[in-house]
Short mmCIF file of C-alpha atoms and ligand atoms in Angstrom, two decimals:
data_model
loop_
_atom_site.label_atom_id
_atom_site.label_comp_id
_atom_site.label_asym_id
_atom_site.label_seq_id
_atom_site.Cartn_x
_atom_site.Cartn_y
_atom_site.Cartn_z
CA UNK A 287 -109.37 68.78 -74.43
CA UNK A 288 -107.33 65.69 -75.40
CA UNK A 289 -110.13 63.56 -77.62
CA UNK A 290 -111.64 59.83 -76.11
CA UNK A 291 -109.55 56.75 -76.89
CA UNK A 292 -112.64 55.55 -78.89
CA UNK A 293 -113.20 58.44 -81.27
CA UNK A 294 -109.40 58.82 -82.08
CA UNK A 295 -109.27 54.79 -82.82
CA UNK A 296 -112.23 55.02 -85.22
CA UNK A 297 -110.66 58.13 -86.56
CA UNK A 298 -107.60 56.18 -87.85
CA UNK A 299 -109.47 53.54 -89.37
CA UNK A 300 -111.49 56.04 -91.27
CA UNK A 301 -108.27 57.65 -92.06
CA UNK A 302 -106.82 53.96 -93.59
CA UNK A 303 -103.85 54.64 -90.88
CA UNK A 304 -102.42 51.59 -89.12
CA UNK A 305 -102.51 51.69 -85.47
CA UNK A 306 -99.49 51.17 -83.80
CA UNK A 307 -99.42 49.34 -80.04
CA UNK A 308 -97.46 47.69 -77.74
CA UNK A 309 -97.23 46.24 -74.18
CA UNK A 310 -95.76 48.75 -71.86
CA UNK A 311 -94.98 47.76 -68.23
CA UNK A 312 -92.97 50.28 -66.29
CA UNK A 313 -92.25 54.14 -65.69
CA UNK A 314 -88.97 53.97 -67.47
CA UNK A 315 -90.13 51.53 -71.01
CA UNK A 316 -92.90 53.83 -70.53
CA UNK A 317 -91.01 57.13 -71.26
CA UNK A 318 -89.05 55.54 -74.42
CA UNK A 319 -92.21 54.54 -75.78
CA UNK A 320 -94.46 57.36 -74.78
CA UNK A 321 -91.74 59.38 -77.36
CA UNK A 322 -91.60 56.94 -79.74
CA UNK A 323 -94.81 57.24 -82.34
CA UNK A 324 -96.80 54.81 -80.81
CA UNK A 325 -100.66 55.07 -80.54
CA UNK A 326 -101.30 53.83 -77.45
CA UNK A 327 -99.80 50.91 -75.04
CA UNK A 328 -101.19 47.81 -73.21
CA UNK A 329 -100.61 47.28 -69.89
CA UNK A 330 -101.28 43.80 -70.53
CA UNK A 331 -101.35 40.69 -68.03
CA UNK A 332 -98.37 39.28 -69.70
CA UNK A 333 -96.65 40.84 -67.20
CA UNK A 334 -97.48 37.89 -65.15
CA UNK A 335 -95.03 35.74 -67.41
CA UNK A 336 -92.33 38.71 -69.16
CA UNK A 337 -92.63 40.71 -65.56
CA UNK A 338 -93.38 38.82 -62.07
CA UNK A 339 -92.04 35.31 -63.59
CA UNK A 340 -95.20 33.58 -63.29
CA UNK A 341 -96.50 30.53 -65.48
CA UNK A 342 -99.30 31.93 -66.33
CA UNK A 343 -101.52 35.17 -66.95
CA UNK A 344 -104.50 33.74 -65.10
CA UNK A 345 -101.74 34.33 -61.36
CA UNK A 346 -101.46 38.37 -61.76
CA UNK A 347 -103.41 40.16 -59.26
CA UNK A 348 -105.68 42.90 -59.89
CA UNK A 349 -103.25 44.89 -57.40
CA UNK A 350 -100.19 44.46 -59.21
CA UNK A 351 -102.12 45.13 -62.67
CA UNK A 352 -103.70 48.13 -60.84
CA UNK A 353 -99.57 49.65 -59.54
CA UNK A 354 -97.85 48.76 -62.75
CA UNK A 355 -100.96 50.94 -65.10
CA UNK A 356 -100.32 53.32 -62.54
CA UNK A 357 -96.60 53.27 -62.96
CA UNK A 358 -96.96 53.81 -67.15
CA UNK A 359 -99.34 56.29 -66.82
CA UNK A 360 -97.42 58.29 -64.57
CA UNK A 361 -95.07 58.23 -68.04
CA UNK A 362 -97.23 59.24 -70.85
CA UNK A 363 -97.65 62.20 -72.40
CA UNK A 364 -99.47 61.54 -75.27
CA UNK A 365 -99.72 58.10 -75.74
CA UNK A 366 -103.27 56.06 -74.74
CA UNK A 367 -103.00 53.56 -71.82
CA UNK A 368 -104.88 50.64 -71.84
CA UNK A 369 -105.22 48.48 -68.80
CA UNK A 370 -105.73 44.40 -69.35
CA UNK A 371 -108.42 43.40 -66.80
CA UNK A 372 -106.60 40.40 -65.35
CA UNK A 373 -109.00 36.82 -65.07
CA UNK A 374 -109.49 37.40 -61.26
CA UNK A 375 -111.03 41.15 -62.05
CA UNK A 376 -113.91 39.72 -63.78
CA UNK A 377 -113.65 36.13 -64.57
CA UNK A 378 -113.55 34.63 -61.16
CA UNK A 379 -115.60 37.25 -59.61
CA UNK A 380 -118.03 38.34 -62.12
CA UNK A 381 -119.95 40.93 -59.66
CA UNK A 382 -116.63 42.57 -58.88
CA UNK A 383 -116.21 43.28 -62.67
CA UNK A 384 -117.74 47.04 -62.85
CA UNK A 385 -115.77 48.11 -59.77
CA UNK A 386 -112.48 46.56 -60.99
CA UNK A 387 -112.61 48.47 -64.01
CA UNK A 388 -113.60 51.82 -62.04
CA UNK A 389 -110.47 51.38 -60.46
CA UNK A 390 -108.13 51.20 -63.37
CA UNK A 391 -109.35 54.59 -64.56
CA UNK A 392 -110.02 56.22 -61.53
CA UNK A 393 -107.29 55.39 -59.41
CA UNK A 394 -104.57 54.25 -62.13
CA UNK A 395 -105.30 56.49 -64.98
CA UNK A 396 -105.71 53.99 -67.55
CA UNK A 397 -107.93 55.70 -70.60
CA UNK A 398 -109.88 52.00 -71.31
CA UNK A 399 -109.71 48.50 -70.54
CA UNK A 400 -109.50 45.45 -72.49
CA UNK A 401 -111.08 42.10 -71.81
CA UNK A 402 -110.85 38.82 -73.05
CA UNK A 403 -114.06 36.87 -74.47
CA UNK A 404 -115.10 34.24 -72.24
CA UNK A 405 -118.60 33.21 -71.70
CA UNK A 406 -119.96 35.97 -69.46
CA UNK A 407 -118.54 38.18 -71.75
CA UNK A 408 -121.56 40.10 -73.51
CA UNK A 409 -123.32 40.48 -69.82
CA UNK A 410 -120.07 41.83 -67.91
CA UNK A 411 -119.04 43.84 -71.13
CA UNK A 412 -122.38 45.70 -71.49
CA UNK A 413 -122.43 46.37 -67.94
CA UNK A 414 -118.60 47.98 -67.85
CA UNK A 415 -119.51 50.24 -71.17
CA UNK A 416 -122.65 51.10 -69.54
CA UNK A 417 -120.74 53.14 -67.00
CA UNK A 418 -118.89 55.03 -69.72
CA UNK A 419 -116.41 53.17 -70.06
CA UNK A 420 -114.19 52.35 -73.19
CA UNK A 421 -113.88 49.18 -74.10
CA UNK A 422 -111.14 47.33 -76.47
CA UNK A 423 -112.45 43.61 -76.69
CA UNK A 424 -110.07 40.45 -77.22
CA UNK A 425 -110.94 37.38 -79.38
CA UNK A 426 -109.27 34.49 -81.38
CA UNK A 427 -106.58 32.92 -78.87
CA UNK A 428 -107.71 34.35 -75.38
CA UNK A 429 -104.75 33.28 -73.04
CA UNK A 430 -106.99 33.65 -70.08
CA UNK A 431 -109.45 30.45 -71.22
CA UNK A 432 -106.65 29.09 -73.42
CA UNK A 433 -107.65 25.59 -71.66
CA UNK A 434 -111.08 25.31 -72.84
CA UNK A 435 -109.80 26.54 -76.79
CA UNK A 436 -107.40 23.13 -77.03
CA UNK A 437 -104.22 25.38 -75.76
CA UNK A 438 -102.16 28.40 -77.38
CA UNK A 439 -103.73 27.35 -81.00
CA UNK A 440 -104.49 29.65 -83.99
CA UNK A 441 -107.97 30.24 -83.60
CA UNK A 442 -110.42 30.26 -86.96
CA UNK A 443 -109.06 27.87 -88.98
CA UNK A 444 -112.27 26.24 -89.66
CA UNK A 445 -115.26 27.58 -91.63
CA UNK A 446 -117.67 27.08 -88.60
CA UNK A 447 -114.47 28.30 -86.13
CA UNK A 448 -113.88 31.58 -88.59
CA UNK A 449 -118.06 32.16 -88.42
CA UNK A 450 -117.90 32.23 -84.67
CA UNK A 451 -114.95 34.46 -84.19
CA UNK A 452 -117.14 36.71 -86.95
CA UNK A 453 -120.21 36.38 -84.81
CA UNK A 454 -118.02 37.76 -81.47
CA UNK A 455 -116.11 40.48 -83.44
CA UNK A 456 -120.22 41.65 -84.14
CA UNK A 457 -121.01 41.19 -81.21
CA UNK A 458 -118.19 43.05 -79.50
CA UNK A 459 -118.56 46.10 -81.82
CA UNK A 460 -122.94 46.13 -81.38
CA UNK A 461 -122.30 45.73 -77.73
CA UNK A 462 -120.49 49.59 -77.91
CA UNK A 463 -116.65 48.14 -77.63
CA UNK A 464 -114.59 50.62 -79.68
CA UNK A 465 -112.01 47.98 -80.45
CA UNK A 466 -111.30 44.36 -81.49
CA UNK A 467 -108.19 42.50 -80.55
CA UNK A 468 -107.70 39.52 -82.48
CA UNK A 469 -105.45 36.73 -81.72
CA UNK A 470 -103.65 34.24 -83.59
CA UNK A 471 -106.69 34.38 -86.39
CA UNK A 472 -105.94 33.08 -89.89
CA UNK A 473 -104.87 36.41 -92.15
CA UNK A 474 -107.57 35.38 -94.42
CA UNK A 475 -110.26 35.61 -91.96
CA UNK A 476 -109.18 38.92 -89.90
CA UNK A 477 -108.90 40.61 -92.98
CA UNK A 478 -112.64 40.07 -93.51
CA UNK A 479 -113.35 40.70 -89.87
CA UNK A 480 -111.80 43.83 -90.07
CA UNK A 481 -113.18 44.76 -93.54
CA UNK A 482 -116.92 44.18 -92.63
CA UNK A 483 -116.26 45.91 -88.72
CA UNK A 484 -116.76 50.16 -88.73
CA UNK A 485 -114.62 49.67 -85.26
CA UNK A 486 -110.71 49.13 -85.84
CA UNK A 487 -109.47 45.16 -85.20
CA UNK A 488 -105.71 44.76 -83.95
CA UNK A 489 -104.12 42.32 -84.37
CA UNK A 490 -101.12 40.24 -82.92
CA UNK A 491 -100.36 36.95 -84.98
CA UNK A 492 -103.24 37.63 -87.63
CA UNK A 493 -101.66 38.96 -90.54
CA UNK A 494 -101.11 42.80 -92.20
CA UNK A 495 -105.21 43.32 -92.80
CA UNK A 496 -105.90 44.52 -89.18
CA UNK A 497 -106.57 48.03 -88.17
CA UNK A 498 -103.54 48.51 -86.35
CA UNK A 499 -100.94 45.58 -84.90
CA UNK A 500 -100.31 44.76 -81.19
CA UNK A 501 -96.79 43.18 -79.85
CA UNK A 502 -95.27 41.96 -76.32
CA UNK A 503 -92.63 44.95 -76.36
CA UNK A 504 -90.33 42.47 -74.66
CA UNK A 505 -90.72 40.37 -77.38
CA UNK A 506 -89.87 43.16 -80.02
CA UNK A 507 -86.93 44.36 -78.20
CA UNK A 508 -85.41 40.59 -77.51
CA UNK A 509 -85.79 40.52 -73.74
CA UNK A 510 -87.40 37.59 -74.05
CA UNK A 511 -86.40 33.94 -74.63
CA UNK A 512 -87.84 30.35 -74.61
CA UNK A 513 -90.66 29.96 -77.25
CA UNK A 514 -91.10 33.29 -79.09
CA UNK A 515 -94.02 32.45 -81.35
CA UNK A 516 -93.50 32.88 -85.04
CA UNK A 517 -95.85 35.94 -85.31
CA UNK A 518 -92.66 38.33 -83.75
CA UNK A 519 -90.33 40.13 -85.19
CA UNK A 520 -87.12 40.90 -83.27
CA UNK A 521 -86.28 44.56 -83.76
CA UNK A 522 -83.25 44.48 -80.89
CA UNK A 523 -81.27 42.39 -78.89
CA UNK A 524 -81.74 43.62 -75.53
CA UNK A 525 -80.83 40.35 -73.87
CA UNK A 526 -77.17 40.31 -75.22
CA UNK A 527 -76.61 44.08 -75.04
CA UNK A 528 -77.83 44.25 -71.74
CA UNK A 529 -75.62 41.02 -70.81
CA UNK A 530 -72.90 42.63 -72.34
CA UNK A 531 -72.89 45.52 -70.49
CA UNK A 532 -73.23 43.55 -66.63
CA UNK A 533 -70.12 41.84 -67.97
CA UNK A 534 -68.47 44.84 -68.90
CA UNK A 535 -69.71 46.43 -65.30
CA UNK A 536 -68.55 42.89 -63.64
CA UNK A 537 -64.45 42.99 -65.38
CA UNK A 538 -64.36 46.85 -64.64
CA UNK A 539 -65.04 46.64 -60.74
CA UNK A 540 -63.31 43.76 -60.43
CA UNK A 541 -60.16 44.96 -62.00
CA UNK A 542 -60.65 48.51 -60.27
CA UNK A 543 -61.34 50.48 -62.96
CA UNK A 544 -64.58 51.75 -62.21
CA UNK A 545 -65.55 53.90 -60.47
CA UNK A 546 -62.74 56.34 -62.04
CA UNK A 547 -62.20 60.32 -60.42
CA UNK A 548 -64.83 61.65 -62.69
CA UNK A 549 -67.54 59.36 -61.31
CA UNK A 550 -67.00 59.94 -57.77
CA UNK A 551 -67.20 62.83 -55.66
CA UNK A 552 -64.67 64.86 -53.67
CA UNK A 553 -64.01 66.93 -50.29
CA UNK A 554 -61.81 69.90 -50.32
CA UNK A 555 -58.27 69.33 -49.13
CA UNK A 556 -58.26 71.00 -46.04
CA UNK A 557 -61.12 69.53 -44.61
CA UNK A 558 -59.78 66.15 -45.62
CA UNK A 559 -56.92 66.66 -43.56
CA UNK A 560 -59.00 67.98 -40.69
CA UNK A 561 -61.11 64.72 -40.76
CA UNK A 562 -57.89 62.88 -40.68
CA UNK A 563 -56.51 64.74 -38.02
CA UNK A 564 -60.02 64.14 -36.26
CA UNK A 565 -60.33 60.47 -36.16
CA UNK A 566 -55.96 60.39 -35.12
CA UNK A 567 -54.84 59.28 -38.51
O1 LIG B 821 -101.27 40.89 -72.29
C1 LIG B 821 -100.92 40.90 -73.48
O2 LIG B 821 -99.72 40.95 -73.78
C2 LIG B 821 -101.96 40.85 -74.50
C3 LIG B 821 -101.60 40.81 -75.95
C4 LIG B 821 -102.79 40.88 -76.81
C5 LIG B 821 -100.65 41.83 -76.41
O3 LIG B 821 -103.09 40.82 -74.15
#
């Protein structure tokens, strides 16, 4: 039997090897990436803004989070999945919580959930891990509650701001999560986190001393644009290939050169000419 999220997590820590993540979205991304060496993949609820085009994370519906884990899943063969509770799965609706995050293993397949620290978070994360199950937690920059943190900020840049993202990384890991996300978080101060934690930290925009790191694939691959914070590293550029190769598809129908003989399909002569006959041509 394949081992639990949790144990093979701590197992690379122990092991001093990095984990390596990334967001993950659809049935197709999720087949490149599913063969590509990663440890396991986010479905995370920045598909509201890289995906469905919305302003902000807190708009994605537990539905569409719920068909687009199901969608990856369907993908991977060996690669974790881990579904991002969106804000109305447990923030809004606190009581719902539990259920919601039955839902995204039992009827999406996701192997754990992550949620975001908020103030509820201790009651609704000891309930979920309660009912067996796993549990990554996120801290530093939570884009959910970015509002009530002064906006998209680094997080823990502050003695008394570092101590009480140190507190909730604790916290997280006493409460039974078997993983810390941490956000935008000073290098400095993650590397601590992570060196006085037994439970691996990942990190996206907090430095090398992490457990593992975490990216917006889009972000990797160059499908995105606007503000790209400073923490990415472009490893393609999807946007230009890909907007290469519409124009490319655009010049070739126009000038008739595509489709060519060996991309279409063809009838055998005499029953051309029986067709032709048929309709009087
Ligand atoms: O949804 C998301 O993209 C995230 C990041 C931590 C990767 O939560």
């Amino acid at each position: 039997m394949r081992e639990t999220v949790a144990k093979y997590f701590l197992d690379r820590k122990q092991q001093g090897r990095k984990l390596c993540l990334l967001t993950c979205y659809d049935y197709s991304f999720a087949k490149i990436l599913d063969a590509a060496g990663l440890d396991a993949v986010l479905v995370g609820d920045s598909l509201a803004n890289v995906v469905l085009g919305y302003s902000s994370t807190k708009e994605v519906s537990l539905e569409e989070m719920l068909n687009h884990t199901r969608a990856v899943k369907k993908a991977m063969e060996k690669t974790f999945v881990i579904a991002d509770m969106p804000f109305s799965a447990y923030q809004i609706n606190s009581s719902r919580a539990v259920d919601n995050a039955l839902r995204f293993i039992d009827e999406a397949g996701a192997d754990c959930i992550k949620i975001e620290w908020f103030e509820e978070f201790v009651d609704i994360a000891e309930k979920i891990i309660k009912k067996g199950i796993p549990v990554m937690a996120h801290i530093g920059l939570t884009p959910q509650t970015a509002d009530k943190l002064g906006g998209f900020k680094v997080q823990g840049r502050n003695a008394l701001d570092a101590q009480r993202l140190f507190q909730q990384a604790g916290l997280c890991q006493d409460l039974g999560c078997f993983s810390v996300v941490l956000e935008c978080v000073p290098f400095k101060v993650s590397q601590v986190i992570t060196s006085k934690l037994n439970v691996p930290t990942i990190g996206i925009g907090s430095g090398r001393g992490c457990s593992g790191q975490i990216l917006v694939s889009y972000d990797l691959l160059g499908l995105t644009s606007g503000n790209i914070p400073k923490f990415v590293r472009k490893y393609a550029d999807l946007s230009f290939l890909s907007r290469k190769a519409v124009e490319n598809f655009v010049r070739n129908v126009v000038e008739g050169s595509f489709p060519d003989k060996a991309e279409s399909f063809s009838i055998p002569e005499e029953e051309f000419v029986k067709f032709k006959e048929a309709i009087g041509e």
